[in-house]
Coordinates of C-alpha atoms in Angstrom, one line a residue:
Chain A
X132 CA -137.1 -211.8 43.6
X133 CA -136.1 -209.3 40.9
X134 CA -136.5 -210.4 37.3
X135 CA -134.1 -209.3 34.7
X136 CA -135.6 -208.4 31.4
X137 CA -132.5 -207.6 29.4
X138 CA -132.4 -209.7 26.2
X139 CA -129.2 -211.5 27.1
X140 CA -127.8 -211.7 30.6
X141 CA -124.1 -211.3 29.9
X142 CA -123.1 -211.9 33.5
X143 CA -123.6 -215.6 33.0
X144 CA -120.3 -215.6 31.1
X145 CA -118.5 -213.9 34.0
X146 CA -120.0 -216.4 36.5
X147 CA -118.8 -219.4 34.5
X148 CA -115.4 -217.9 34.1
X149 CA -115.2 -217.3 37.9
X150 CA -116.4 -220.8 38.5
X151 CA -113.8 -222.4 36.2
X152 CA -111.0 -220.2 37.8
X153 CA -111.6 -222.1 41.1
X154 CA -110.8 -225.3 39.2
X155 CA -107.4 -224.0 38.3
X156 CA -106.8 -223.2 42.0
X157 CA -108.0 -226.7 43.0
X158 CA -105.9 -228.6 40.4
X159 CA -102.8 -226.7 41.3
X160 CA -103.3 -227.4 45.1
X161 CA -103.6 -231.1 44.2
X162 CA -100.3 -230.8 42.3
X163 CA -98.6 -229.1 45.3
X164 CA -99.9 -231.8 47.6
X165 CA -98.3 -234.7 45.8
X166 CA -94.7 -233.8 46.7
X167 CA -95.5 -232.3 50.1
X168 CA -94.9 -233.8 53.6
X169 CA -97.8 -234.6 55.9
X170 CA -98.2 -231.3 57.8
X171 CA -98.0 -229.3 54.5
X172 CA -100.6 -231.6 53.0
X173 CA -102.9 -230.9 55.8
X174 CA -102.4 -227.2 55.2
X175 CA -103.0 -227.6 51.5
X176 CA -106.1 -229.6 52.3
X177 CA -107.6 -226.7 54.2
X178 CA -106.9 -224.4 51.2
X179 CA -108.6 -227.0 49.0
X180 CA -111.7 -227.0 51.2
X181 CA -111.8 -223.2 50.9
X182 CA -111.5 -223.4 47.1
X183 CA -114.4 -225.9 47.1
X184 CA -116.6 -223.6 49.2
X185 CA -115.8 -220.7 46.9
X186 CA -116.7 -222.9 43.9
X187 CA -119.9 -224.0 45.6
X188 CA -120.9 -220.3 46.1
X189 CA -120.2 -219.6 42.5
X190 CA -122.5 -222.5 41.5
X191 CA -125.3 -221.3 43.7
X192 CA -124.9 -217.8 42.3
X193 CA -125.4 -219.2 38.7
X194 CA -128.4 -221.3 39.8
X195 CA -130.0 -218.4 41.6
X196 CA -129.5 -216.1 38.6
X197 CA -130.8 -218.9 36.3
X198 CA -134.0 -219.2 38.3
X199 CA -134.6 -215.4 38.3
X200 CA -133.8 -214.6 34.7
X201 CA -136.3 -214.8 31.8
X202 CA -134.0 -214.7 28.9
X203 CA -130.7 -216.6 29.1
X204 CA -127.8 -216.5 26.7
X205 CA -128.4 -220.2 25.9
X206 CA -130.7 -223.0 26.8
X207 CA -131.6 -223.1 30.6
X208 CA -130.9 -226.8 30.8
X209 CA -127.4 -226.3 29.3
X210 CA -126.6 -223.5 31.7
X211 CA -127.8 -225.8 34.5
X212 CA -125.6 -228.7 33.2
X213 CA -122.6 -226.5 32.7
X214 CA -122.8 -225.2 36.3
X215 CA -123.4 -228.6 37.8
X216 CA -120.5 -230.3 35.9
X217 CA -118.1 -227.5 36.7
X218 CA -119.1 -228.1 40.3
X219 CA -118.5 -231.8 40.0
X220 CA -114.9 -231.3 38.8
X221 CA -114.2 -229.4 42.0
X222 CA -116.0 -231.9 44.3
X223 CA -114.0 -234.8 43.0
X224 CA -110.7 -232.9 43.2
X225 CA -111.5 -231.9 46.8
X226 CA -112.5 -235.4 47.7
X227 CA -109.2 -236.8 46.3
X228 CA -107.2 -234.2 48.3
X229 CA -109.2 -234.9 51.4
X230 CA -108.6 -238.7 51.1
X231 CA -104.9 -238.1 50.7
X232 CA -104.9 -236.3 54.0
X233 CA -107.5 -238.5 55.8
X234 CA -105.8 -241.8 54.8
X235 CA -102.3 -240.5 55.8
X236 CA -100.9 -242.0 52.7
X237 CA -97.1 -241.6 52.7
X238 CA -96.2 -242.1 49.1
X239 CA -98.3 -242.0 46.0
X240 CA -97.4 -244.0 42.8
X241 CA -95.6 -241.9 40.2
X242 CA -98.5 -242.2 37.8
X243 CA -100.7 -240.2 40.1
X244 CA -98.7 -237.1 39.1
X245 CA -99.6 -238.0 35.5
X246 CA -103.3 -238.0 36.5
X247 CA -103.0 -234.7 38.3
X248 CA -101.1 -233.0 35.4
X249 CA -104.0 -233.9 33.2
X250 CA -106.4 -232.3 35.6
X251 CA -104.2 -229.1 35.8
X252 CA -104.1 -228.9 32.0
X253 CA -107.9 -229.6 31.7
X254 CA -108.6 -226.9 34.3
X255 CA -106.5 -224.3 32.5
X256 CA -108.2 -225.1 29.2
X257 CA -111.6 -224.9 30.8
X258 CA -110.9 -221.5 32.4
X259 CA -109.6 -220.2 29.1
X260 CA -112.6 -221.5 27.2
X261 CA -115.3 -220.0 29.5
X262 CA -114.9 -216.4 28.4
X263 CA -115.0 -217.5 24.8
X264 CA -118.6 -218.7 25.3
X265 CA -119.6 -215.1 24.7
X266 CA -118.3 -215.1 21.1
X267 CA -118.4 -218.9 20.6
X268 CA -114.9 -218.5 19.3
X269 CA -112.5 -221.4 18.8
X270 CA -114.3 -223.5 21.3
X271 CA -113.9 -226.7 19.2
X272 CA -110.1 -226.7 19.9
X273 CA -110.9 -226.7 23.6
X274 CA -113.4 -229.6 23.6
X275 CA -111.3 -231.7 21.3
X276 CA -108.2 -231.3 23.5
X277 CA -110.1 -232.0 26.7
X278 CA -111.5 -235.2 25.1
X279 CA -108.0 -236.2 24.1
X280 CA -106.8 -235.5 27.7
X281 CA -109.6 -237.6 29.2
X282 CA -108.7 -240.6 26.9
X283 CA -105.1 -240.2 28.1
X284 CA -106.3 -240.0 31.7
X285 CA -108.4 -243.1 31.2
X286 CA -105.4 -245.1 29.9
X287 CA -103.2 -243.9 32.8
X288 CA -106.0 -244.8 35.2
X289 CA -106.3 -248.4 34.0
X290 CA -102.5 -248.9 34.0
X291 CA -102.4 -247.5 37.5
X292 CA -105.1 -249.9 38.7
X293 CA -103.3 -252.9 37.2
X294 CA -100.0 -251.7 38.8
X295 CA -101.6 -251.2 42.2
X296 CA -102.9 -254.7 42.2
X297 CA -99.5 -256.0 41.1
X298 CA -97.4 -254.0 43.5
X299 CA -99.3 -253.4 46.7
X300 CA -99.5 -256.4 48.9
X301 CA -101.2 -254.7 51.8
X302 CA -104.9 -254.8 51.0
X303 CA -105.7 -251.8 53.3
X304 CA -103.2 -249.6 51.6
X305 CA -104.5 -250.9 48.2
X306 CA -108.0 -249.8 49.2
X307 CA -106.8 -246.4 50.1
X308 CA -104.7 -245.8 46.9
X309 CA -107.4 -247.3 44.7
X310 CA -110.0 -244.9 46.1
X311 CA -107.7 -241.8 45.6
X312 CA -106.9 -242.8 42.1
X313 CA -110.6 -243.3 41.3
X314 CA -111.6 -239.9 42.5
X315 CA -108.9 -238.4 40.3
X316 CA -110.3 -240.3 37.3
X317 CA -113.8 -239.2 38.3
X318 CA -112.5 -235.6 38.1
X319 CA -111.1 -236.2 34.6
X320 CA -114.4 -237.6 33.6
X321 CA -116.2 -234.5 35.0
X322 CA -113.9 -232.2 32.9
X323 CA -114.9 -234.2 29.8
X324 CA -118.5 -233.7 30.7
X325 CA -118.0 -229.9 30.9
X326 CA -116.4 -230.0 27.5
X327 CA -119.3 -232.1 26.1
X328 CA -121.8 -229.6 27.5
X329 CA -119.8 -226.7 25.8
X330 CA -119.9 -228.7 22.6
X331 CA -123.7 -229.1 22.8
X332 CA -124.1 -225.3 23.4
X333 CA -121.8 -224.4 20.6
X334 CA -123.4 -226.7 18.1
X335 CA -126.9 -225.3 18.9
X336 CA -125.6 -221.8 18.3
X337 CA -123.9 -222.6 15.0
Chain B
X91 CA -123.6 -226.9 9.8
X92 CA -126.5 -228.0 7.6
X93 CA -129.9 -227.9 9.0
X94 CA -132.5 -230.5 8.1
X95 CA -136.0 -229.2 7.8
X96 CA -137.9 -232.4 7.0
X97 CA -140.8 -232.8 9.5
X98 CA -139.5 -236.0 11.0
X99 CA -135.9 -237.1 10.7
X100 CA -136.4 -240.8 10.2
X101 CA -132.7 -241.6 10.4
X102 CA -132.7 -241.3 14.2
X103 CA -134.4 -244.7 14.2
X104 CA -131.6 -246.2 12.1
X105 CA -129.0 -244.6 14.3
X106 CA -130.5 -246.0 17.5
X107 CA -130.8 -249.5 15.9
X108 CA -127.1 -249.3 15.0
X109 CA -126.2 -248.2 18.4
X110 CA -128.1 -251.1 20.1
X111 CA -126.5 -253.6 17.7
X112 CA -123.1 -252.8 19.2
X113 CA -124.5 -253.8 22.6
X114 CA -125.3 -257.3 21.2
X115 CA -121.7 -257.6 20.1
X116 CA -120.4 -256.4 23.4
X117 CA -122.6 -258.7 25.5
X118 CA -121.7 -261.7 23.4
X119 CA -117.9 -260.9 23.7
X120 CA -118.4 -260.8 27.5
X121 CA -120.1 -264.2 27.2
X122 CA -117.2 -265.7 25.2
X123 CA -114.7 -264.2 27.7
X124 CA -116.0 -266.1 30.7
X125 CA -115.0 -269.6 29.5
X126 CA -111.8 -268.5 27.7
X127 CA -108.2 -268.8 28.7
X128 CA -106.0 -265.7 29.4
X129 CA -104.5 -265.1 25.9
X130 CA -108.0 -265.5 24.3
X131 CA -109.4 -263.1 26.9
X132 CA -106.8 -260.5 26.0
X133 CA -107.8 -260.9 22.3
X134 CA -111.5 -260.7 23.1
X135 CA -110.7 -257.6 25.3
X136 CA -109.3 -255.9 22.2
X137 CA -112.4 -256.7 20.2
X138 CA -114.5 -255.3 23.1
X139 CA -112.5 -252.0 23.0
X140 CA -113.2 -251.9 19.2
X141 CA -116.9 -252.4 19.8
X142 CA -116.9 -249.7 22.5
X143 CA -115.3 -247.2 20.0
X144 CA -117.9 -248.1 17.4
X145 CA -120.6 -247.5 19.9
X146 CA -119.0 -244.2 20.9
X147 CA -119.0 -243.1 17.3
X148 CA -122.7 -244.1 17.0
X149 CA -123.5 -242.0 20.1
X150 CA -121.6 -239.0 18.7
X151 CA -123.4 -239.3 15.4
X152 CA -126.8 -239.2 17.2
X153 CA -125.7 -236.2 19.3
X154 CA -124.4 -234.3 16.2
X155 CA -127.6 -235.0 14.3
X156 CA -129.7 -233.9 17.3
X157 CA -127.9 -230.6 17.5
X158 CA -128.3 -229.9 13.8
X159 CA -132.0 -231.0 13.4
X160 CA -135.0 -228.7 13.9
X161 CA -137.7 -231.2 14.1
X162 CA -137.0 -234.5 15.9
X163 CA -139.3 -237.6 15.9
X164 CA -139.7 -237.3 19.7
X165 CA -138.6 -234.9 22.5
X166 CA -135.0 -233.8 22.1
X167 CA -134.3 -234.6 25.8
X168 CA -135.6 -238.2 25.3
X169 CA -133.4 -238.6 22.3
X170 CA -130.4 -237.4 24.3
X171 CA -131.3 -239.7 27.2
X172 CA -131.8 -242.7 25.0
X173 CA -128.4 -242.1 23.2
X174 CA -126.6 -241.6 26.5
X175 CA -128.0 -244.6 28.3
X176 CA -127.3 -246.9 25.3
X177 CA -123.8 -245.6 25.5
X178 CA -123.6 -246.3 29.3
X179 CA -124.6 -250.0 28.7
X180 CA -121.6 -250.4 26.4
X181 CA -119.2 -248.5 28.7
X182 CA -120.0 -250.7 31.7
X183 CA -119.7 -253.9 29.7
X184 CA -116.4 -252.8 28.3
X185 CA -115.1 -251.8 31.8
X186 CA -116.1 -255.2 33.2
X187 CA -114.3 -257.0 30.3
X188 CA -111.2 -254.7 30.8
X189 CA -111.1 -255.5 34.5
X190 CA -111.3 -259.3 33.8
X191 CA -108.2 -258.9 31.6
X192 CA -106.4 -256.3 33.8
X193 CA -106.8 -258.1 37.1
X194 CA -105.7 -261.4 35.5
X195 CA -108.6 -263.2 37.3
X196 CA -108.3 -266.9 36.7
X197 CA -111.8 -268.2 37.6
X198 CA -115.0 -266.3 37.9
X199 CA -117.8 -267.5 40.2
X200 CA -120.5 -269.5 38.3
X201 CA -123.2 -266.8 39.0
X202 CA -121.2 -264.4 36.9
X203 CA -122.5 -266.2 33.8
X204 CA -126.0 -265.7 35.1
X205 CA -125.2 -262.0 35.1
X206 CA -123.8 -262.0 31.6
X207 CA -126.7 -264.1 30.3
X208 CA -129.1 -261.4 31.5
X209 CA -127.0 -258.8 29.7
X210 CA -127.0 -260.8 26.5
X211 CA -130.8 -261.2 26.6
X212 CA -131.3 -257.5 27.5
X213 CA -129.0 -256.5 24.6
X214 CA -131.0 -258.6 22.1
X215 CA -134.3 -257.3 23.3
X216 CA -133.0 -253.7 23.1
X217 CA -131.7 -254.2 19.6
X218 CA -135.0 -255.7 18.5
X219 CA -137.0 -252.9 20.1
X220 CA -135.1 -249.9 18.6
X221 CA -136.6 -250.3 15.0
X222 CA -140.0 -250.6 16.6
X223 CA -139.7 -247.0 17.9
X224 CA -140.7 -245.9 14.4
X225 CA -144.2 -247.5 14.7
X226 CA -144.3 -247.6 18.5
X227 CA -145.3 -251.2 18.0
X228 CA -145.3 -253.8 20.9
X229 CA -142.8 -251.8 22.9
X230 CA -144.4 -252.5 26.2
X231 CA -143.4 -256.2 26.0
X232 CA -139.9 -255.1 25.7
X233 CA -139.7 -252.7 28.6
X234 CA -141.7 -255.1 30.9
X235 CA -139.3 -257.9 30.1
X236 CA -136.1 -255.8 30.6
X237 CA -137.5 -254.6 33.9
X238 CA -138.1 -258.2 34.9
X239 CA -134.5 -259.1 33.8
X240 CA -133.1 -256.3 35.8
X241 CA -134.9 -257.4 39.0
X242 CA -133.5 -260.9 38.4
X243 CA -130.0 -259.4 37.8
X244 CA -130.3 -257.5 41.0
X245 CA -131.1 -260.6 43.0
X246 CA -128.3 -262.5 41.4
X247 CA -125.9 -259.6 42.2
X248 CA -126.8 -259.5 45.9
X249 CA -126.5 -263.3 46.2
X250 CA -123.1 -263.1 44.4
X251 CA -121.9 -260.4 46.8
X252 CA -122.9 -262.4 49.9
X253 CA -121.2 -265.5 48.4
X254 CA -118.0 -263.7 47.6
X255 CA -117.7 -262.4 51.1
X256 CA -118.4 -265.9 52.4
X257 CA -116.1 -267.8 50.1
X258 CA -113.1 -265.6 49.2
X259 CA -110.6 -265.4 52.0
X260 CA -108.0 -263.3 50.0
X261 CA -109.1 -259.7 50.4
X262 CA -107.3 -258.6 47.2
X263 CA -109.0 -261.3 45.1
X264 CA -112.3 -260.3 46.8
X265 CA -111.7 -256.6 45.8
X266 CA -111.1 -257.7 42.1
X267 CA -114.2 -260.0 41.9
X268 CA -116.4 -257.5 43.7
X269 CA -115.5 -254.7 41.2
X270 CA -116.1 -256.9 38.1
X271 CA -119.5 -258.1 39.5
X272 CA -120.5 -254.5 40.3
X273 CA -119.7 -253.3 36.7
X274 CA -121.9 -256.1 35.4
X275 CA -124.7 -255.0 37.7
X276 CA -124.1 -251.4 36.5
X277 CA -124.6 -252.6 33.0
X278 CA -127.9 -254.3 33.9
X279 CA -129.1 -251.1 35.5
X280 CA -128.2 -249.2 32.4
X281 CA -130.2 -251.5 30.2
X282 CA -133.2 -250.9 32.6
X283 CA -132.7 -247.1 32.2
X284 CA -132.8 -247.5 28.4
X285 CA -136.1 -249.4 28.8
X286 CA -137.5 -246.7 31.1
X287 CA -136.6 -244.0 28.5
X288 CA -138.3 -246.0 25.8
X289 CA -141.4 -246.3 28.1
X290 CA -141.4 -242.5 28.6
X291 CA -141.2 -241.9 24.8
X292 CA -144.0 -244.4 24.1
X293 CA -146.3 -243.0 26.7
X294 CA -145.9 -239.5 25.4
X295 CA -146.8 -240.7 21.9
X296 CA -149.8 -242.7 23.0
Chain C
X16 CA -154.3 -243.7 27.8
X17 CA -156.8 -241.1 29.3
X18 CA -155.6 -237.5 29.1
X19 CA -156.5 -235.2 31.9
X20 CA -157.4 -231.7 30.8
X21 CA -157.9 -230.0 34.2
X22 CA -155.8 -226.9 34.4
X23 CA -153.7 -228.0 37.3
X24 CA -153.5 -231.6 38.4
X25 CA -153.5 -231.3 42.1
X26 CA -153.0 -235.0 42.8
X27 CA -149.3 -234.6 42.1
X28 CA -149.0 -233.1 45.5
X29 CA -150.7 -236.0 47.1
X30 CA -148.4 -238.4 45.2
X31 CA -145.3 -236.6 46.3
X32 CA -146.5 -236.6 49.9
X33 CA -147.2 -240.4 49.7
X34 CA -143.8 -241.0 48.2
X35 CA -142.0 -239.0 50.9
X36 CA -143.9 -240.9 53.6
X37 CA -142.2 -244.1 52.5
X38 CA -138.9 -242.4 53.2
X39 CA -139.9 -241.8 56.9
X40 CA -140.8 -245.5 57.1
X41 CA -137.4 -246.5 55.5
X42 CA -135.3 -244.3 57.7
X43 CA -137.0 -245.5 60.9
X44 CA -136.5 -249.1 59.9
X45 CA -132.8 -248.4 59.4
X46 CA -132.8 -246.8 62.9
X47 CA -134.4 -249.9 64.4
X48 CA -132.0 -252.1 62.6
X49 CA -128.8 -250.7 64.2
X50 CA -129.6 -251.9 67.7
X51 CA -131.2 -255.2 66.7
X52 CA -129.8 -258.7 66.8
X53 CA -129.4 -260.7 63.6
X54 CA -132.8 -262.5 63.3
X55 CA -134.5 -259.2 64.0
X56 CA -132.4 -257.4 61.4
X57 CA -133.4 -260.0 58.8
X58 CA -137.1 -259.4 59.7
X59 CA -136.6 -255.6 59.5
X60 CA -134.8 -256.1 56.2
X61 CA -137.9 -257.7 54.7
X62 CA -140.0 -254.8 55.9
X63 CA -137.5 -252.5 54.3
X64 CA -137.8 -254.3 51.0
X65 CA -141.6 -253.9 51.2
X66 CA -141.2 -250.2 51.9
X67 CA -138.9 -249.9 48.9
X68 CA -141.5 -251.7 46.6
X69 CA -144.2 -249.3 47.9
X70 CA -141.9 -246.3 47.1
X71 CA -141.2 -247.8 43.7
X72 CA -144.9 -248.0 43.0
X73 CA -145.4 -244.4 44.1
X74 CA -142.6 -243.3 41.7
X75 CA -144.2 -245.2 38.8
X76 CA -147.6 -243.7 39.6
X77 CA -146.0 -240.2 39.4
X78 CA -144.3 -241.0 36.1
X79 CA -147.4 -242.4 34.5
X80 CA -149.5 -239.4 35.5
X81 CA -146.7 -237.1 34.3
X82 CA -146.8 -238.8 30.9
X83 CA -150.6 -238.6 30.6
X84 CA -151.1 -235.1 31.9
X85 CA -151.1 -232.0 29.7
X86 CA -150.9 -229.3 32.3
X87 CA -148.7 -229.9 35.3
X88 CA -148.5 -227.8 38.5
X89 CA -144.8 -227.1 37.7
X90 CA -142.2 -227.9 35.1
X91 CA -142.4 -231.5 33.8
X92 CA -138.6 -231.9 34.2
X93 CA -138.8 -230.7 37.8
X94 CA -141.6 -233.2 38.5
X95 CA -139.5 -235.9 36.9
X96 CA -136.4 -234.9 38.9
X97 CA -138.3 -234.7 42.2
X98 CA -139.8 -238.2 41.7
X99 CA -136.5 -239.7 40.7
X100 CA -134.5 -238.2 43.6
X101 CA -137.2 -239.2 46.2
X102 CA -136.8 -242.7 44.7
X103 CA -133.0 -242.6 45.0
X104 CA -133.3 -241.8 48.8
X105 CA -135.2 -245.0 49.3
X106 CA -133.0 -247.1 47.1
X107 CA -129.8 -246.1 49.0
X108 CA -131.4 -246.7 52.4
X109 CA -132.7 -250.1 51.3
X110 CA -129.3 -251.0 49.9
X111 CA -127.6 -250.0 53.1
X112 CA -130.1 -252.1 55.1
X113 CA -129.7 -255.1 52.8
X114 CA -125.9 -254.9 53.1
X115 CA -126.1 -254.9 56.9
X116 CA -128.1 -258.2 56.7
X117 CA -126.1 -259.7 53.8
X118 CA -122.7 -259.0 55.2
X119 CA -123.8 -260.4 58.7
X120 CA -122.1 -257.4 60.3
X121 CA -122.2 -257.9 64.1
X122 CA -121.4 -254.4 65.4
X123 CA -121.6 -251.1 63.6
X124 CA -119.4 -248.1 64.7
X125 CA -121.3 -245.6 66.9
X126 CA -121.0 -242.9 64.3
X127 CA -123.3 -244.9 62.0
X128 CA -126.2 -244.0 64.3
X129 CA -125.3 -240.3 63.7
X130 CA -125.6 -241.0 60.0
X131 CA -129.0 -242.7 60.4
X132 CA -130.3 -240.0 62.7
X133 CA -129.6 -237.5 60.0
X134 CA -131.5 -239.6 57.5
X135 CA -134.4 -239.9 59.9
X136 CA -134.5 -236.1 60.4
X137 CA -134.1 -235.5 56.6
X138 CA -136.9 -237.9 55.8
X139 CA -139.3 -236.2 58.3
X140 CA -138.5 -232.8 57.0
X141 CA -139.0 -234.0 53.4
X142 CA -142.4 -235.6 54.3
X143 CA -143.5 -232.4 56.0
X144 CA -142.4 -230.2 53.1
X145 CA -144.1 -232.1 50.2
X146 CA -147.7 -231.0 51.1
X147 CA -146.4 -227.4 51.2
X148 CA -145.5 -227.5 47.5
X149 CA -149.1 -226.7 46.9
X150 CA -148.9 -223.3 48.6
X151 CA -145.1 -222.9 48.2
X152 CA -145.3 -222.0 51.9
X153 CA -142.2 -221.9 54.1
X154 CA -140.2 -224.2 51.9
X155 CA -136.9 -222.3 52.3
X156 CA -136.7 -223.4 55.9
X157 CA -136.9 -227.0 54.7
X158 CA -134.2 -226.8 52.1
X159 CA -131.8 -224.7 54.2
X160 CA -132.1 -227.3 57.1
X161 CA -131.6 -230.3 54.8
X162 CA -128.5 -228.7 53.3
X163 CA -127.2 -228.1 56.8
X164 CA -127.9 -231.7 57.7
X165 CA -126.1 -233.0 54.6
X166 CA -123.0 -230.9 55.5
X167 CA -123.1 -232.5 58.9
X168 CA -123.6 -236.0 57.4
X169 CA -120.6 -235.3 55.1
X170 CA -118.4 -234.4 58.0
X171 CA -119.6 -237.5 60.0
X172 CA -118.9 -239.7 56.9
X173 CA -115.4 -238.5 56.5
X174 CA -114.6 -238.9 60.2
X175 CA -116.1 -242.4 60.0
X176 CA -114.0 -243.3 57.0
X177 CA -110.8 -242.2 58.8
X178 CA -111.8 -244.0 61.9
X179 CA -112.5 -247.3 60.0
X180 CA -109.1 -247.2 58.4
X181 CA -107.5 -246.5 61.8
X182 CA -109.4 -249.1 63.8
X183 CA -110.4 -252.0 61.6
X184 CA -107.4 -254.3 61.0
X185 CA -109.4 -257.0 59.1
X186 CA -109.5 -255.8 55.5
X187 CA -112.6 -257.8 54.7
X188 CA -114.6 -256.3 57.6
X189 CA -113.3 -252.9 56.6
X190 CA -114.6 -253.4 53.0
X191 CA -118.1 -254.3 54.4
X192 CA -118.3 -251.4 56.8
X193 CA -117.0 -248.9 54.3
X194 CA -119.6 -249.9 51.8
X195 CA -122.5 -249.6 54.3
X196 CA -121.2 -246.2 55.5
X197 CA -121.0 -245.1 51.9
X198 CA -124.5 -246.1 51.0
X199 CA -125.8 -244.1 54.0
X200 CA -123.8 -241.1 52.8
X201 CA -125.3 -241.6 49.3
X202 CA -128.7 -241.5 50.9
X203 CA -127.9 -238.2 52.7
X204 CA -126.7 -236.8 49.3
X205 CA -130.0 -237.9 47.7
X206 CA -132.0 -236.1 50.4
X207 CA -130.0 -232.9 49.6
X208 CA -130.8 -233.4 45.9
X209 CA -134.5 -233.5 46.7
X210 CA -134.1 -230.3 48.7
X211 CA -132.3 -228.7 45.7
X212 CA -135.0 -229.7 43.3
X213 CA -137.6 -228.2 45.7
X214 CA -135.6 -225.0 45.8
X215 CA -135.5 -224.8 42.0
X216 CA -139.3 -225.3 41.8
X217 CA -139.9 -222.7 44.5
X218 CA -137.6 -220.1 42.9
X219 CA -139.3 -220.5 39.5
X220 CA -142.7 -219.9 41.1
X221 CA -141.6 -216.9 43.1

């Protein structure tokens, strides 16, 4: 195991930027999936699984570097948290996509696109913010906006839940839709946790 | 960002006490909700949302102070954990209250009041214990009792689950009740985690 | 509270080995439960509850020692994480066993034994690996294999979910089976987290 002794390992920033880029891919695949027919969904699901593997590799790379580096650009625990929560975002999006294929759901309620649009926006903001960790520049706009998006996602989620129970008479279909909707909400929560970790890092540096 | 250089920032104790006080409010609102009719429940649900926002502000205040303080009364990680787990207690209670309103559940099984009474007692004990963090005085009674309460809550929860599956023939009603009952159990678990964090802090100081 | 001042508290290794041994017991009880009739399942459920209590005691012993020891064989946080994740493995297995009894499920799908076999193998590997923490000897084989097992468990889990929704027409039975299957998947995830924590510890020491 080589140990790096440079005062600040700049490549962490590149690794985080790469990791967040996979989230943009994932959120966009989810967006494409909503309007697609079943064979296309299956195809998109495979690309989603690839994106999840790529994100997984990125996380492992960060962890390995973390464990072999003496001096890190910010607290080890914060690096660990940031890598894990970025990974969680991807896992929840991939699980949602997988359930859409697995449960052979024909039609998803319109509000599900609202959920996915929030994820797409949160993923873009996160990918744009990661390179700014280097200079700690205008990060507060990012975490304020992601927190606002998560509040919006939470309201959408609760309305969706109420609507599902009002509209869907078939309990088995209800179970399927509820689980998909919850995974998307879990993904929105995970993006908020990423933003909170970035806030913690930025406040310590200020 | 101002940095405080006083050797021990005493206001953390006040912030934790304030945070725990919101839990008492929340648990009592849940208690009121059980016997109420639907319009009253809606009204109580709004007050619950207010309590959750107030608790959220309290958590953010603790986090902000943590990030801007050099010397903390105990380990930074333990302060972080204590603030987060207190916040989790509130979140789960608010979610349970919200689901009761959202799902328009008419009647809740009698054992649900047992669950809520445990939460009310755990919230009171937690609020009484927070100011004692300053002197580390008689904290063991608190965490022992909350652990006992959580064991009791866990047993009630499992009996309730079995009972729901035995008694409720309508799968959609069953799904609703199960989810409410689980959020209440999550809240009881979160109170236990608060107590475990306090135990960790106290043992380090002893 | 006595403080130990020996440079490296070797008993942590023994405590982790003991803790992991309970997981072997738990996973094997789950295995026995699958083929058993209802009265036998109830009996096995009681033995599972005993194993869970024993594991709980082991965790508390580790935590108490951690809080009263100055110099630990590896990072305090990693010791804490390792103890908590070992505990999670047991909790999920016990919950799965309890639900099998509580829900009076007659027959479990064949793939559930695949899930349980993965848990049995993961528990054995974990119990064998714990004593090797002392010498950090051939630990990578352990974590690579547990990660492989978890991937396999994840695939089995997803196939099982799809199969349940295809085959089980009764929504209430579906809810029961889905919850049991998910607890078993949670247990497999927890074993992977144990392996990841061991990897973190080993990489820091290398």
